Short mmCIF file of C-alpha atoms in Angstrom, two decimals:
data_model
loop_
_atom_site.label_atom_id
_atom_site.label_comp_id
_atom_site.label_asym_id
_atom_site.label_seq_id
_atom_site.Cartn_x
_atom_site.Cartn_y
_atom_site.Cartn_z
CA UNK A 1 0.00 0.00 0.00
CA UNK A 2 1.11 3.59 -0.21
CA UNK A 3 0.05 4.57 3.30
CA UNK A 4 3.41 4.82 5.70
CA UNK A 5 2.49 1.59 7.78
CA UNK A 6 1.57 -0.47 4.51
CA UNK A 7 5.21 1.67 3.22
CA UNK A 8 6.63 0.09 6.76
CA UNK A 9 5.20 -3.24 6.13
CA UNK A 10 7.22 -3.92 3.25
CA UNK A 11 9.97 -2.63 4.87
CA UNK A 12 9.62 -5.30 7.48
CA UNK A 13 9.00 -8.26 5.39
CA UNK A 14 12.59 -6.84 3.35
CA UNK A 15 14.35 -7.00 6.89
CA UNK A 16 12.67 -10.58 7.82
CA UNK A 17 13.71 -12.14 4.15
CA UNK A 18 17.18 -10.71 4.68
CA UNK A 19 17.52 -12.03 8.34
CA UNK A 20 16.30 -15.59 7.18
CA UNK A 21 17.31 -16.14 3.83
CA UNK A 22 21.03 -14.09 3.19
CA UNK A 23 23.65 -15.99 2.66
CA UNK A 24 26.11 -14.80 5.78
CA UNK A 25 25.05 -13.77 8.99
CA UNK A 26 23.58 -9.84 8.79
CA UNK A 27 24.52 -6.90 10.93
CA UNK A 28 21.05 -5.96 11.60
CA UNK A 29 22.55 -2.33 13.58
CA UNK A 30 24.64 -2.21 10.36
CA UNK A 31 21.78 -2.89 7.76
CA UNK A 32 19.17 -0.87 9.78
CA UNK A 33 21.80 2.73 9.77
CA UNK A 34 22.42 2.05 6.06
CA UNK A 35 18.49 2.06 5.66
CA UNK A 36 18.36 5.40 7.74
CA UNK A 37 20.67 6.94 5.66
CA UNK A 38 19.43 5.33 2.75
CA UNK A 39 15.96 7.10 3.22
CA UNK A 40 17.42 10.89 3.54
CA UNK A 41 19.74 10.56 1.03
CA UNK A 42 16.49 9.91 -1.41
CA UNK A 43 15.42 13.23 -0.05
CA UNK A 44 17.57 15.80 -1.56
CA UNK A 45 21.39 16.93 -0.79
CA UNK A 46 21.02 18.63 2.13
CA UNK A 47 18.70 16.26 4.30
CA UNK A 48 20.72 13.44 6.66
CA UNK A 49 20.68 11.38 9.48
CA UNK A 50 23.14 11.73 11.92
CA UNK A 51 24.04 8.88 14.11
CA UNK A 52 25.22 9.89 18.11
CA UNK A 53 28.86 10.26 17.18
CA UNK A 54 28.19 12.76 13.86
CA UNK A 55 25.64 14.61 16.26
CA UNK A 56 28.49 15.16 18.94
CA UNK A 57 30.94 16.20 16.40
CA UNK A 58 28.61 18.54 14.84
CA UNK A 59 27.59 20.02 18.16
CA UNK A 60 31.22 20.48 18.83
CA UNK A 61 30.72 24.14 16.71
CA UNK A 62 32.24 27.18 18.77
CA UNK A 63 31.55 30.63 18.54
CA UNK A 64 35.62 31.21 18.40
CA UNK A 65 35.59 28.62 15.05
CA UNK A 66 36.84 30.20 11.98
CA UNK A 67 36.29 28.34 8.20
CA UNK A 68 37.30 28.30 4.83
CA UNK A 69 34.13 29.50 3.85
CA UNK A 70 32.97 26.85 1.83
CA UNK A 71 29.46 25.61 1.61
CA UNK A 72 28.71 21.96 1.01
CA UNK A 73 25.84 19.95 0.00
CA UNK A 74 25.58 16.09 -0.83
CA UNK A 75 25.55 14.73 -4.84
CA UNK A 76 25.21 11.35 -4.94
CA UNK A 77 28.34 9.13 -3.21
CA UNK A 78 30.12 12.94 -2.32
CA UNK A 79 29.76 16.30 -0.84
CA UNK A 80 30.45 18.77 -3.69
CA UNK A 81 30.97 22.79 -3.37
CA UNK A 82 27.23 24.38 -3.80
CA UNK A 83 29.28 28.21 -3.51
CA UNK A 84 32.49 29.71 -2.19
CA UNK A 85 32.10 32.91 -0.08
CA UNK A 86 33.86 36.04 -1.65
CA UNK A 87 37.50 36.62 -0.36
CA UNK A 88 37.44 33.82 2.06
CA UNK A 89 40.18 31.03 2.04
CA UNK A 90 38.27 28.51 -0.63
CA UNK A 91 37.27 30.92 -2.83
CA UNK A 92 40.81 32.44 -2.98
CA UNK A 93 42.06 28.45 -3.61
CA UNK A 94 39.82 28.59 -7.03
CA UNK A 95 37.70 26.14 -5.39
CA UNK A 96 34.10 26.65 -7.10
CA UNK A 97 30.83 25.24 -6.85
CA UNK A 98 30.74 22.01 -8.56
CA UNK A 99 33.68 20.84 -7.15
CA UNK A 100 33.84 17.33 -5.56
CA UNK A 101 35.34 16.88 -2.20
CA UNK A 102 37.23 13.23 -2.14
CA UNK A 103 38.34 13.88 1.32
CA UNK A 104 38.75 16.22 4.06
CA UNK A 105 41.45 15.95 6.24
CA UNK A 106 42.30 12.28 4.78
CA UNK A 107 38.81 11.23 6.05
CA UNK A 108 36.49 9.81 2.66
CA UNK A 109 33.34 12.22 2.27
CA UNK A 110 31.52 9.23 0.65
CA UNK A 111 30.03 8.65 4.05
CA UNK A 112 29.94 12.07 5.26
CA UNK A 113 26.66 13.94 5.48
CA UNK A 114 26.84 17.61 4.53
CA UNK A 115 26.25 19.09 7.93
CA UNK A 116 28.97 16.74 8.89
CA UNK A 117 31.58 17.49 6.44
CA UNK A 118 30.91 21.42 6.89
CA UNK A 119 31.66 21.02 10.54
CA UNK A 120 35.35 19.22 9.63
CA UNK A 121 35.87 22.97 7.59
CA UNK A 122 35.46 24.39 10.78
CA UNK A 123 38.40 24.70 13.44
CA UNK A 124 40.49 26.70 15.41
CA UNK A 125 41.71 30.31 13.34
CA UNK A 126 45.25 29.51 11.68
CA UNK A 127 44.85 26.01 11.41
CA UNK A 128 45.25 23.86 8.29
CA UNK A 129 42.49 21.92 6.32
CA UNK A 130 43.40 19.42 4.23
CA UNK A 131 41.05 18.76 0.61
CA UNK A 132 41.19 16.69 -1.97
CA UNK A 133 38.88 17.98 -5.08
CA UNK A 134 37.67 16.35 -7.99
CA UNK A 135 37.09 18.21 -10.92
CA UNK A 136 35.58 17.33 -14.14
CA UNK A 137 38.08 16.95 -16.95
CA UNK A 138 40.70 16.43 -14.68
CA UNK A 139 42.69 14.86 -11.85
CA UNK A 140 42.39 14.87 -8.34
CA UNK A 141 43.21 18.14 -7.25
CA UNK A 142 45.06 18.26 -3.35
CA UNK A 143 44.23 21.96 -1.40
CA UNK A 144 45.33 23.12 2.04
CA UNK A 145 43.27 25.91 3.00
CA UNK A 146 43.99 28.13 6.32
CA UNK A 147 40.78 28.69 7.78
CA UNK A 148 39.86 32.12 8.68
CA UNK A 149 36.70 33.82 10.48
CA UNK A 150 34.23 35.54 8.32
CA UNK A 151 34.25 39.05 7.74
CA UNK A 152 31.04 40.19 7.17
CA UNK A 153 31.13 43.39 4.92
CA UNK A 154 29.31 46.56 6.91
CA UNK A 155 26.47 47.44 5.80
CA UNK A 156 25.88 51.45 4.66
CA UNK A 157 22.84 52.85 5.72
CA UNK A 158 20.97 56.00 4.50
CA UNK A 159 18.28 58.42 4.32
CA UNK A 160 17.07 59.85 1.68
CA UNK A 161 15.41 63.45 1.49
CA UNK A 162 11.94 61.39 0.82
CA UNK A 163 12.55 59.92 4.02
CA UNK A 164 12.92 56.64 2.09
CA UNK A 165 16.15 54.31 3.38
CA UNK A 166 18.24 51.95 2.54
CA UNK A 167 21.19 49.44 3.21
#
């Protein structure tokens, strides 16, 4: 049926023919986080699950972290560059959107979720982050990128003889 319990029920009778009938013994924690994942990766790029360790890592965010002002979203197996801020560390690297991230730091993005892999961007101001980007057309591409804080451009504010404003 197309109602989430008959949607569930299926599910179920998948797990139950895998448990009885696969060939070696099944991991069922395994199997069941691949399934999690597997159902908000068929949502869109930016949508994951995060098991307790990826939730702790992400939560690890400071107010004093600075970043290389990348912003990542998930495309199929890898996280790829959806925009580089202006002037900040990746943009001044040539990284651009489109750009595949094979790894951060040596770690794969394959099983990364976005939110995930944005947090690894993030660290301590003056440190080191280590990329390896896949372009089209070409070879694996290795970056280090010094991670910075943001500056925000000010904003100008003014008045005009109307009284209209603007920024």
């Amino acid at each position: 049926g197309d109602t989430t319990y008959g949607q569930l029920s299926v599910f179920n009778e998948v797990v139950r023919l895998v448990l009885e009938a696969y060939v070696e013994p099944v991991n069922l924690d395994r199997a069941m986080a691949g399934a999690r994942l597997g159902l908000t990766d068929a949502l869109d790029g930016d949508s994951a699950y995060l098991d307790d360790d990826e939730v702790k890592l992400y939560n690890q965010a400071s107010k004093d972290d600075a970043d290389v002002g990348l912003l990542l979203s998930r495309r199929g197996p890898f996280l790829m560059v959806v925009s580089s801020r202006a002037g900040s560390p990746g943009e001044k690297a040539g990284i651009k959107a489109g750009d595949v991230i094979k790894t951060i730091d040596g770690r794969q993005s394959r099983p990364l979720s976005a939110p995930v892999g944005q947090r690894l961007l993030r660290g301590a101001p003056g440190s080191v982050v280590k990329l390896t980007l896949m372009r089209s057309g070409s070879d694996s591409v290795e970056v280090s990128l010094v991670r910075e804080r943001a500056v925000m451009p000010s904003s100008r504010a003014r008045v005009l003889a109307d009284g209209n404003g603007y920024l």
